[in-house]
PDB file of C-alpha atoms in Angstrom:
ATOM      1  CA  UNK C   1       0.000   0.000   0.000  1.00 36.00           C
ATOM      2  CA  UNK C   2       0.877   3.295  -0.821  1.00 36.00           C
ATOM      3  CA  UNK C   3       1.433   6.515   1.727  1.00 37.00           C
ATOM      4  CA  UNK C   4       0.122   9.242   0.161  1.00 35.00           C
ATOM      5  CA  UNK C   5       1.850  11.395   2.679  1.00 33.00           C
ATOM      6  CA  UNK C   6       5.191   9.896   2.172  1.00 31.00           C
ATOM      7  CA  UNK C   7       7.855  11.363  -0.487  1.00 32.00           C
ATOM      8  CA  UNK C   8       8.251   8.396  -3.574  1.00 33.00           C
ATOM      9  CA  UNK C   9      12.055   8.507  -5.139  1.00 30.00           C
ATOM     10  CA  UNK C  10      11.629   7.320  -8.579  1.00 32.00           C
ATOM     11  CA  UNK C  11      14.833   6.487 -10.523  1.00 36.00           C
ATOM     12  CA  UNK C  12      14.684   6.535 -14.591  1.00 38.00           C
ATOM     13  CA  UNK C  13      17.453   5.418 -16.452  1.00 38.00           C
ATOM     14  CA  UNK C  14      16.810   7.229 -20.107  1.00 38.00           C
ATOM     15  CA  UNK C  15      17.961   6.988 -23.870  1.00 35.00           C
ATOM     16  CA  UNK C  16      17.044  10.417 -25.565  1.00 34.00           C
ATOM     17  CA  UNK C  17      14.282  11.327 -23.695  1.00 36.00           C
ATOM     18  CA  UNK C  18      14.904  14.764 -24.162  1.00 32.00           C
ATOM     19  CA  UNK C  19      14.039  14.410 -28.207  1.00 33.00           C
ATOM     20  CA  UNK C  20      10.757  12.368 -27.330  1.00 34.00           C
ATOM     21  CA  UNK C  21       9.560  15.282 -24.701  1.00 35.00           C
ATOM     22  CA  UNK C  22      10.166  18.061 -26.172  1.00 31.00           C
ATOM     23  CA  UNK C  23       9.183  16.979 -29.664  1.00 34.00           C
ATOM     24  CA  UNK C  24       6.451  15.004 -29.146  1.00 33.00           C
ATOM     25  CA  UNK C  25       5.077  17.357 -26.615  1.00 36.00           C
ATOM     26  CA  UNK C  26       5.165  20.440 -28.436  1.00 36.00           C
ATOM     27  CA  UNK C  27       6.321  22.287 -25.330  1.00 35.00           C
ATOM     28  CA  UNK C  28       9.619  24.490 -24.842  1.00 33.00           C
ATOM     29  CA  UNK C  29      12.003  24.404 -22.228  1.00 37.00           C
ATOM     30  CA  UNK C  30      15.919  23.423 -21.541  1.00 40.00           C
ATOM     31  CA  UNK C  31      17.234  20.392 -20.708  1.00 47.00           C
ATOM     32  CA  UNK C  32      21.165  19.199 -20.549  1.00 50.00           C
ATOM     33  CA  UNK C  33      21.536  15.774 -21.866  1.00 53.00           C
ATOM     34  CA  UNK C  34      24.821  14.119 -21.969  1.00 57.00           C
ATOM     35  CA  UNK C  35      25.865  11.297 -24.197  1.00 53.00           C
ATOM     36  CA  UNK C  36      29.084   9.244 -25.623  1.00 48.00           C
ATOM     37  CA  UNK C  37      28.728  12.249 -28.531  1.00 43.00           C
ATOM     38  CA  UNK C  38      27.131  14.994 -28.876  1.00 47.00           C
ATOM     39  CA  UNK C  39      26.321  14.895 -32.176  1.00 49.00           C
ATOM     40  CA  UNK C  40      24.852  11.747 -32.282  1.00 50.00           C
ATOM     41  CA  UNK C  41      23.570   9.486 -35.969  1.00 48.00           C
ATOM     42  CA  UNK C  42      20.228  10.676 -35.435  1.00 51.00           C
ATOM     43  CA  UNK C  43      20.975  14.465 -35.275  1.00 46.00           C
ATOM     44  CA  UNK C  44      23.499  14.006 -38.019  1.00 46.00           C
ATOM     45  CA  UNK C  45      21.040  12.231 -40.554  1.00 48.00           C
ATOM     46  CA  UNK C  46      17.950  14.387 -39.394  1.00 62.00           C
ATOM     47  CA  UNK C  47      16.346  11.093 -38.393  1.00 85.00           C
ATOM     48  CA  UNK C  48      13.860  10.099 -35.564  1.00 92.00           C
ATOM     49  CA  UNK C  49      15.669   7.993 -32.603  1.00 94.00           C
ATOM     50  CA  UNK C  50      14.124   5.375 -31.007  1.00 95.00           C
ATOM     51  CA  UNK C  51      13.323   5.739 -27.508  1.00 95.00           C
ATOM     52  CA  UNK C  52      13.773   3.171 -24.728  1.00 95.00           C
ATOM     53  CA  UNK C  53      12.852   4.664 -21.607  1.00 95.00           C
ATOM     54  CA  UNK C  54      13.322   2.297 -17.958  1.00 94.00           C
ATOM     55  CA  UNK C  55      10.985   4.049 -14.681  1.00 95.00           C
ATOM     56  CA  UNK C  56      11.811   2.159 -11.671  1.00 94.00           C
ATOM     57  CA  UNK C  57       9.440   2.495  -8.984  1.00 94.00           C
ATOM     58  CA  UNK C  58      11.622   3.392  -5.345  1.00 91.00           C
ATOM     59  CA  UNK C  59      15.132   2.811  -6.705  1.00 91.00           C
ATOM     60  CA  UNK C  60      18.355   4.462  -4.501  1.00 88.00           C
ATOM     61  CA  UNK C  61      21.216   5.836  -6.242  1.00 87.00           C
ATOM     62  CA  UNK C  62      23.052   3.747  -3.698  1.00 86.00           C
ATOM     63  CA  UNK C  63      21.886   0.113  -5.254  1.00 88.00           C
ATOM     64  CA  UNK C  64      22.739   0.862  -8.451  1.00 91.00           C
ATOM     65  CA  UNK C  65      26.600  -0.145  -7.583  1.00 90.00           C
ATOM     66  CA  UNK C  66      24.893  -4.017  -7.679  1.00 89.00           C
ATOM     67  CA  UNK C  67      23.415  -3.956 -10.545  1.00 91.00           C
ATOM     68  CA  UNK C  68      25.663  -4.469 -13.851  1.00 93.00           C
ATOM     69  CA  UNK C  69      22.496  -4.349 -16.067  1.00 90.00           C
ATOM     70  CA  UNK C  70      21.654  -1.033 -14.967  1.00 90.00           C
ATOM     71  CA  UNK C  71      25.156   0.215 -15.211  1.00 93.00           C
ATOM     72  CA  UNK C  72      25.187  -1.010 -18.840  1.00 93.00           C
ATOM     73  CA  UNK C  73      22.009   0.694 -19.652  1.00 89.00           C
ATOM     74  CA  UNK C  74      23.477   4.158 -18.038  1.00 88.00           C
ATOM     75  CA  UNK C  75      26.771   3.964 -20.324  1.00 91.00           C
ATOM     76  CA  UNK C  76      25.335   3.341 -23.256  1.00 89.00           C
ATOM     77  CA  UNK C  77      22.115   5.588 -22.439  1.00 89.00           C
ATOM     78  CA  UNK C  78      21.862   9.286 -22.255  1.00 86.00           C
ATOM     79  CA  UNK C  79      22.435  10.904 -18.801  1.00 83.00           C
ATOM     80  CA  UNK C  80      20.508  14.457 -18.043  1.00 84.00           C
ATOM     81  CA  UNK C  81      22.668  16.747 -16.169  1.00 86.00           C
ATOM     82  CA  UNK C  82      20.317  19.950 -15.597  1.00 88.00           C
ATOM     83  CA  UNK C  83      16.997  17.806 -14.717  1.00 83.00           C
ATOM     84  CA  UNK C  84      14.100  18.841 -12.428  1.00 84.00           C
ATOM     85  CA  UNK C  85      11.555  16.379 -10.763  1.00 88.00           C
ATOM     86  CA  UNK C  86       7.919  18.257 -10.433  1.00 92.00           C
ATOM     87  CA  UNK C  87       6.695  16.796  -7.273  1.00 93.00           C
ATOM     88  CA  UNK C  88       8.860  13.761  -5.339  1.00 89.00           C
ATOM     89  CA  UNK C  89       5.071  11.881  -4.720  1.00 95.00           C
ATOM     90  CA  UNK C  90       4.675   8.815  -7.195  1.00 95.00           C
ATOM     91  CA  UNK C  91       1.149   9.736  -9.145  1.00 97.00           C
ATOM     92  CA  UNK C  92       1.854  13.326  -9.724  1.00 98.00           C
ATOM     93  CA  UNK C  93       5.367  12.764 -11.016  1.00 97.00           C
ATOM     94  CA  UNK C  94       4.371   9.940 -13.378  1.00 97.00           C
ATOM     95  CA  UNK C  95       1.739  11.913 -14.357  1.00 98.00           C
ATOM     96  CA  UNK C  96       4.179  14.722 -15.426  1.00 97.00           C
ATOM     97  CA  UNK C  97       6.394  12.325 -17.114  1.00 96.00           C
ATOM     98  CA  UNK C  98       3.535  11.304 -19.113  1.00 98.00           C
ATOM     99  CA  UNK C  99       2.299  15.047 -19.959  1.00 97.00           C
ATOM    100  CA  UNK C 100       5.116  17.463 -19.312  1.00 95.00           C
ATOM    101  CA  UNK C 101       2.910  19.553 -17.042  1.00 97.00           C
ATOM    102  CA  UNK C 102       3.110  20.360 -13.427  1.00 97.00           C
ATOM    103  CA  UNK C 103       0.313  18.858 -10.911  1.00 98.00           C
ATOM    104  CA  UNK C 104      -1.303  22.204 -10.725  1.00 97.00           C
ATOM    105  CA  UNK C 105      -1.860  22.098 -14.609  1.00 98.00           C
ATOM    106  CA  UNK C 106      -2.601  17.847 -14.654  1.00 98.00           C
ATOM    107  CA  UNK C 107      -4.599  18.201 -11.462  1.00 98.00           C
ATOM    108  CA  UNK C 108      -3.411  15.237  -9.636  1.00 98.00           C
ATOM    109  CA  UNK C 109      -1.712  15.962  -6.397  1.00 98.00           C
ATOM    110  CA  UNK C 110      -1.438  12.513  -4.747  1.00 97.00           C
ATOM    111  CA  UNK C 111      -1.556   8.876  -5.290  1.00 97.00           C
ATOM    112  CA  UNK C 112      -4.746   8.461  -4.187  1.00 96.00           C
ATOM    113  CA  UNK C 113      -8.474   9.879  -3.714  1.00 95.00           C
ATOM    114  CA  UNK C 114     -10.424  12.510  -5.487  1.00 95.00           C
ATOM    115  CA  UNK C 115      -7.206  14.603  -6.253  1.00 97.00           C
ATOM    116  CA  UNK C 116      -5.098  12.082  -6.890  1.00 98.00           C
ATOM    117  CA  UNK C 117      -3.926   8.761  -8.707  1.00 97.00           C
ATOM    118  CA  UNK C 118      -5.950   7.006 -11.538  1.00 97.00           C
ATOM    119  CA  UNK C 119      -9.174   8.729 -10.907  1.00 96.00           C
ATOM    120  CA  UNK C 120      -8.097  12.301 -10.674  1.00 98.00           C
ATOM    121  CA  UNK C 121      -5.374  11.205 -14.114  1.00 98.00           C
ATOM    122  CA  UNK C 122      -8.749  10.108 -15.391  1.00 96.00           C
ATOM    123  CA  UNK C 123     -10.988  12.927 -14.116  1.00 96.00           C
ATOM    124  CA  UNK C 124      -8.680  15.920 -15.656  1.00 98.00           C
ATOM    125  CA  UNK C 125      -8.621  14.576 -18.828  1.00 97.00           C
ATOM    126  CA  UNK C 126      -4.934  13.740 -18.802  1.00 97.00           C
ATOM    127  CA  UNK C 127      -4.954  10.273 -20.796  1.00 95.00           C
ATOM    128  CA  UNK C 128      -5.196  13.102 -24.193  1.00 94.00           C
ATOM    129  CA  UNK C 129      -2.311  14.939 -23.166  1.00 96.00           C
ATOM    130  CA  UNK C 130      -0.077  12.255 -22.693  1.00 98.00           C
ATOM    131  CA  UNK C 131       3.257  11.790 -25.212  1.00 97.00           C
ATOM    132  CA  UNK C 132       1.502   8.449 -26.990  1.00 97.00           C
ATOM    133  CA  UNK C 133      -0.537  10.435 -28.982  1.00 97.00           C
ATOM    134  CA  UNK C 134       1.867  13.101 -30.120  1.00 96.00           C
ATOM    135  CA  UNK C 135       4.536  10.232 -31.205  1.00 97.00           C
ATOM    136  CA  UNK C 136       1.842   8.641 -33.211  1.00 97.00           C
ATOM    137  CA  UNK C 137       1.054  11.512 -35.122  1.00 96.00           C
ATOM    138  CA  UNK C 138       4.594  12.090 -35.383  1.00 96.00           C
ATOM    139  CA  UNK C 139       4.823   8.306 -37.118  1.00 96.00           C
ATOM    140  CA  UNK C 140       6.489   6.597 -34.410  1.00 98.00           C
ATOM    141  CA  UNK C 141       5.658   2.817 -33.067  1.00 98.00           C
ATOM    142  CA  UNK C 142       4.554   3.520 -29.765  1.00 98.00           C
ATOM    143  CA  UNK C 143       4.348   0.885 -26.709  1.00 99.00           C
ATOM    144  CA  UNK C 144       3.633   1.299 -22.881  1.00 99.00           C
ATOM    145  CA  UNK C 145       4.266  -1.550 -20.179  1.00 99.00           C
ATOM    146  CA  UNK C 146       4.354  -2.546 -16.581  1.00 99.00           C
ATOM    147  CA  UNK C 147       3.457   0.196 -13.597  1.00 98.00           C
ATOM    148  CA  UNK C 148       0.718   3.286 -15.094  1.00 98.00           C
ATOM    149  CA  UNK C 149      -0.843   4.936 -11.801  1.00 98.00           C
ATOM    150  CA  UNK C 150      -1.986   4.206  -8.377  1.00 97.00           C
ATOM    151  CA  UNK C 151      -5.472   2.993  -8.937  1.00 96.00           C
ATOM    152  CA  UNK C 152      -5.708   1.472 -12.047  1.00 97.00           C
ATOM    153  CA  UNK C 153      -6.636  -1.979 -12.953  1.00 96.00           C
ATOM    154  CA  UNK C 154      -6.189  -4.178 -15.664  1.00 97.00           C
ATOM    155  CA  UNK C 155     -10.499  -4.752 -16.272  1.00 95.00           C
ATOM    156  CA  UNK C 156     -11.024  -0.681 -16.329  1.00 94.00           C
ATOM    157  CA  UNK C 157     -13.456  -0.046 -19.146  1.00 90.00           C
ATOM    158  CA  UNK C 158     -13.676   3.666 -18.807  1.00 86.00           C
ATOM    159  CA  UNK C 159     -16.928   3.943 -20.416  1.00 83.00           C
ATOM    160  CA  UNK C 160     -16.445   1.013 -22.678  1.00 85.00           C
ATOM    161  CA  UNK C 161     -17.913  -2.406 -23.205  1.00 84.00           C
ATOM    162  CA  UNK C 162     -14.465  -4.379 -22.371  1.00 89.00           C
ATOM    163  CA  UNK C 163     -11.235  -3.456 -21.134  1.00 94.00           C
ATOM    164  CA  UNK C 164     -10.004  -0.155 -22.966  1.00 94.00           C
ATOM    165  CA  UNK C 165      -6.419   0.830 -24.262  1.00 96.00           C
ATOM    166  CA  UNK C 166      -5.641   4.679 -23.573  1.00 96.00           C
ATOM    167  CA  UNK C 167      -5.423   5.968 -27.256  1.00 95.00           C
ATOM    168  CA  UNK C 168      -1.791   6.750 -28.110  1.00 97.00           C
ATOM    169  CA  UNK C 169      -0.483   3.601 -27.336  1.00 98.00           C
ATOM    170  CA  UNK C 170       0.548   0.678 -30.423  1.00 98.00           C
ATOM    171  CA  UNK C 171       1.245  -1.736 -27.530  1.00 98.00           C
ATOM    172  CA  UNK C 172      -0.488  -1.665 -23.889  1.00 99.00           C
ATOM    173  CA  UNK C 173       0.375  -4.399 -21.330  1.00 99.00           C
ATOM    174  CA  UNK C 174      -0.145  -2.503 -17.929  1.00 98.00           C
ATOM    175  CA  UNK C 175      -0.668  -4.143 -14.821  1.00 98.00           C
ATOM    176  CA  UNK C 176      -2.667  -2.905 -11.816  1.00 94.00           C
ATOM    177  CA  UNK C 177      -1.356  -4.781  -8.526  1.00 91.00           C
ATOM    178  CA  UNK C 178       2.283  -6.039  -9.402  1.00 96.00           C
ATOM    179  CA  UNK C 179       4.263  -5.607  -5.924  1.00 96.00           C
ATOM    180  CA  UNK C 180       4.814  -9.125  -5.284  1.00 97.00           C
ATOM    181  CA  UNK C 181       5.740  -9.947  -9.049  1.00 98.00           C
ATOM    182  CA  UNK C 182       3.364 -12.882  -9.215  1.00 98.00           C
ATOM    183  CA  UNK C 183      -0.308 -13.527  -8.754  1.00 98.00           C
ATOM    184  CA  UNK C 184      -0.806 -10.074 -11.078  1.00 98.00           C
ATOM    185  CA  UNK C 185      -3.084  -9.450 -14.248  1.00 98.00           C
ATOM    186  CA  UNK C 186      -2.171  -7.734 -17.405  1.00 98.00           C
ATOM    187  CA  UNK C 187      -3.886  -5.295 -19.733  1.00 98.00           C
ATOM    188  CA  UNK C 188      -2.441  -7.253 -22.674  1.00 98.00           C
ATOM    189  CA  UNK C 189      -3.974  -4.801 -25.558  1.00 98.00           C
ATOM    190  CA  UNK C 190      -7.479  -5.271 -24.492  1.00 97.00           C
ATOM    191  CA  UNK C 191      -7.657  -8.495 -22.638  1.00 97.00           C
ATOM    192  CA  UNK C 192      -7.181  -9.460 -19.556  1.00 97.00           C
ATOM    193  CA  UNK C 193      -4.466 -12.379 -18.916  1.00 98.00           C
ATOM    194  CA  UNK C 194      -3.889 -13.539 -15.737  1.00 98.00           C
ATOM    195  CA  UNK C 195      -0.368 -14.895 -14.061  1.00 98.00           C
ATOM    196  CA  UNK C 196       0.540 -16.944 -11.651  1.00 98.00           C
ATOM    197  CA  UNK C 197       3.140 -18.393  -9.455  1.00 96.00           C
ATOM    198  CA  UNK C 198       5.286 -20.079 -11.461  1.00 97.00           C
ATOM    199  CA  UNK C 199       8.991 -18.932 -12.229  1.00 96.00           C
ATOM    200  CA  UNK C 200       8.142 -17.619 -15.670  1.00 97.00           C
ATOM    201  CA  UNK C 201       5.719 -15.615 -14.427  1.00 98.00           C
ATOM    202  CA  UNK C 202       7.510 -12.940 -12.370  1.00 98.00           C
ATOM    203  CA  UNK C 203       6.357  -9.318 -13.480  1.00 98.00           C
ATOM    204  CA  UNK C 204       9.314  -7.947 -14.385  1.00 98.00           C
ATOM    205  CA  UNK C 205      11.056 -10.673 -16.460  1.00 98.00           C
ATOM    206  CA  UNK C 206       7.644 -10.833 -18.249  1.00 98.00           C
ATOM    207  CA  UNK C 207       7.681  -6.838 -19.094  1.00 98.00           C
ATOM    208  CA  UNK C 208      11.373  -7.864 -20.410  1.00 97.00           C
ATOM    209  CA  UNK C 209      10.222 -10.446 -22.812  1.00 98.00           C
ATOM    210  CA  UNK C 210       7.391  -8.244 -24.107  1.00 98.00           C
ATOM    211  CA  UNK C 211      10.002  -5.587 -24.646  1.00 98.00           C
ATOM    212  CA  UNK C 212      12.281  -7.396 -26.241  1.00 98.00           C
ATOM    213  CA  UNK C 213       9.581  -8.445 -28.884  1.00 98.00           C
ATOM    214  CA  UNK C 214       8.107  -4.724 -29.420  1.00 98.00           C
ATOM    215  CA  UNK C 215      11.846  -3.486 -29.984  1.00 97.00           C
ATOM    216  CA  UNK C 216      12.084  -6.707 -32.524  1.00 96.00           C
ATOM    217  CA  UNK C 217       8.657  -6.461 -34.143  1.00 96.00           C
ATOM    218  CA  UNK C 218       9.350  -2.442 -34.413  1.00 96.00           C
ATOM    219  CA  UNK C 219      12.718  -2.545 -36.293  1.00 94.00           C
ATOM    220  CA  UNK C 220      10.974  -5.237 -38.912  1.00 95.00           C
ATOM    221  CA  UNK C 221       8.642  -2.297 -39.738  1.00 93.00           C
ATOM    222  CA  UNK C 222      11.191  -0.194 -40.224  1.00 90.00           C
ATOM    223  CA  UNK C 223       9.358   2.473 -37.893  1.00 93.00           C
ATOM    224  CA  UNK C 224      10.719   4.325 -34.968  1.00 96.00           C
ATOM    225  CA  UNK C 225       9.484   3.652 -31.590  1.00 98.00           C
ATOM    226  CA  UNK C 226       8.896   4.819 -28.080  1.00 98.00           C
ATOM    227  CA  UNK C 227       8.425   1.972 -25.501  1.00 98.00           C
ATOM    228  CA  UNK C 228       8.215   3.294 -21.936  1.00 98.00           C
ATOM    229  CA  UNK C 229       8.738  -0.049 -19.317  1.00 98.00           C
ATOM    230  CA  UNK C 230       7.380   1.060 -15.858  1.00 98.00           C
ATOM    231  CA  UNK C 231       8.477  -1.647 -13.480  1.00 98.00           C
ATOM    232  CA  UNK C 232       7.241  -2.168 -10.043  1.00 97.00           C
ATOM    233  CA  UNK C 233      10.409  -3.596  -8.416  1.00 96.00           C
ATOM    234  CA  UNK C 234      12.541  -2.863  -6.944  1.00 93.00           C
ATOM    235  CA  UNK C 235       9.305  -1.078  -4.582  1.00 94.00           C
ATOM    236  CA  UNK C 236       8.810  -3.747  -1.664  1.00 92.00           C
ATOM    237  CA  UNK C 237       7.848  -6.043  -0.614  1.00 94.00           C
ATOM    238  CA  UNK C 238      11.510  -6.592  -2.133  1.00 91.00           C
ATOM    239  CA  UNK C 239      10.290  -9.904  -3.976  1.00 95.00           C
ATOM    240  CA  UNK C 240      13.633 -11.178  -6.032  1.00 94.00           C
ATOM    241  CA  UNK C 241      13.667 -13.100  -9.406  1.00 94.00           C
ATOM    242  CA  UNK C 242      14.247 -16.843  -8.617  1.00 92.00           C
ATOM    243  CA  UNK C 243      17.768 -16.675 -10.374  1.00 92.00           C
ATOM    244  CA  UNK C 244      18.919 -13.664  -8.007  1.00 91.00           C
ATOM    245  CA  UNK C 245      17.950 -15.160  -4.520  1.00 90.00           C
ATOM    246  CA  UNK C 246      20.529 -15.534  -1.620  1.00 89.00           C
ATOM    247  CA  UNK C 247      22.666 -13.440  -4.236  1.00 89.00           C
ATOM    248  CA  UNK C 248      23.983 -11.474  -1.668  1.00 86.00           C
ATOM    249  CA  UNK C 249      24.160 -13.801   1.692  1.00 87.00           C
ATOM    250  CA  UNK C 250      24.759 -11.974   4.650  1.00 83.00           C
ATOM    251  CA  UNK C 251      24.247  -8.355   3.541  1.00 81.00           C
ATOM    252  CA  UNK C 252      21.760  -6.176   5.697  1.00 79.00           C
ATOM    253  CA  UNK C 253      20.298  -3.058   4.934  1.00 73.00           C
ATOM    254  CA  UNK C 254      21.017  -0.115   7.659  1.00 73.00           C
ATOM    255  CA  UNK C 255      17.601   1.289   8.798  1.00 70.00           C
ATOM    256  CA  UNK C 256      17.708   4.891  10.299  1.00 67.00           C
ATOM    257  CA  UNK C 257      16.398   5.285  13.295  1.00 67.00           C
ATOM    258  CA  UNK C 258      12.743   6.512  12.643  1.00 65.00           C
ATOM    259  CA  UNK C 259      12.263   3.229  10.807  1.00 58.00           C
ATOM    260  CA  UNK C 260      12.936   1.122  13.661  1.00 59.00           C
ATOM    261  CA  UNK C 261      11.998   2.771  16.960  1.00 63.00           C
ATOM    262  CA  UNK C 262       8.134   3.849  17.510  1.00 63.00           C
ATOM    263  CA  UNK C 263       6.978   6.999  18.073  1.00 59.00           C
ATOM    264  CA  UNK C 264       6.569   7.957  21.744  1.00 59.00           C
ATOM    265  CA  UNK C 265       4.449  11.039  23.499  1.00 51.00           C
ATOM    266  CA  UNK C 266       6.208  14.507  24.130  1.00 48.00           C
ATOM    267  CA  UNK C 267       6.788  15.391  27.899  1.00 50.00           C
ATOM    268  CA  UNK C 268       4.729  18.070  27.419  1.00 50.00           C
ATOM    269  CA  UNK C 269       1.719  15.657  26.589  1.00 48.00           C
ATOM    270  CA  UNK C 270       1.628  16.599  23.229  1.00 45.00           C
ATOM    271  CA  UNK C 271       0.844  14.295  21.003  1.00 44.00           C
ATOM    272  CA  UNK C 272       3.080  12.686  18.034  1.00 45.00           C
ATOM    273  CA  UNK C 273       3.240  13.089  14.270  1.00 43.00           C
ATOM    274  CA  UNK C 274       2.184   9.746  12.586  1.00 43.00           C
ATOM    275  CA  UNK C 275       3.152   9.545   8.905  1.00 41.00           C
TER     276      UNK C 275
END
């Protein structure tokens, strides 16, 4: 369960995002981007790069030291020096990752509740102003997977007669409840597939096999894409791919002290904060 109270770090590893914002959104502004070059193939030829872009849901700067993959993905990626995050809560930062607008233009301020998560996305008309659409019309192959907002679920008709597909989006496979990596649905285009327990079917492998194929089935058409992979993990409960358990025996993670001693009354009788 989500805190709506409690500041969300989200971590998102990037490959010319900066092209798919500001393009596709039709919106100035200034951005730093770093890369191996600076004047890349894509800026040389005039053509349209394809995006990849990785949101992790609660990742530390301080893990990323463990995981090769990731480092990989950061080297040969594009790294944003000069970046600013609109609001540190989960719903209203995804929301301006999907729109380029701040919370008091989207109109969702929390994860949850009338002003906040799915419903208020839904309520403010957001799923229109979202990058999909603007990359279609631009030409590109467009594809959205794994984590969309707090609130959502895979069966959400929105006014239709079966599951719906937000327009924008060439490939949809968007889960609702995938903490635990198993036991989850999917939004696979329209239907509704269900997973279980078995070692294939951990969320995020499954969002890296569907990937895989989009980036495949994209480069046989011979059209540029944006895929956007929103995982869940590494958000607890901290549920690890079969292959990667007891990976790191005897490590512990260091707590600070709020996290581990309860809050106790003031002298003065006042009472305490709960968060």
């Amino acid at each position: 369960m989500f805190d709506s109270r409690r500041p969300r770090v989200l971590a998102a590893l990037c490959a010319a995002l900066a092209v798919a914002m500001l393009a596709s959104c039709d919106r100035g502004g200034n951005a730093a981007a770093e890369s191996g070059s600076s004047d890349t193939p894509a800026s040389r030829s005039g053509t349209k790069p394809n995006i990849v872009y990785v949101l992790t849901d609660d990742l530390a700067w301080n893990l990323v030291k463990y995981m090769p993959h990731v480092q990989e993905m950061q080297k040969k990626g594009t790294t944003f020096s000069n970046f600013f995050a609109t609001d540190s809560l989960c719903c209203p930062s995804r929301t301006s990752i999907l729109t380029g607008q701040y919370p008091h233009n989207t109109g969702v301020f929390t994860n949850s509740g009338d002003d906040g998560g799915y419903r208020a996305f839904l309520k403010n008309g957001n799923e229109k102003k979202t990058f999909g659409p603007s990359l279609q019309r631009a030409g590109y192959r467009t594809g959205f997977m794994g984590k969309y907002l707090n609130g959502y679920q895979p069966g959400d008709k929105n006014g239709t007669d079966k599951p719906y597909v937000p327009s924008g989006w060439d490939e949809w496979d968007v889960a609702g409840e995938g903490y635990n990596e198993y036991n989850y649905e999917l939004n696979e285009n329209g239907k509704v597939v269900p997973y279980g327990k078995a070692p294939q079917d951990y969320l995020t492998d499954v969002l890296s096999k569907k990937a895989t194929s989009f980036i495949g089935a994209s480069a046989e058409e011979k059209k540029p894409f944006m895929l956007e992979v929103a995982t869940f993990a590494p958000h607890g409960p901290y549920v690890p791919a079969p292959r990667d358990k007891g990976k790191f025996p005897g490590s512990r993670i260091r707590r600070p002290m709020p996290m581990t001693r309860r809050p106790s009354t003031r002298r003065n009788g006042s009472a305490p904060c709960h968060r």
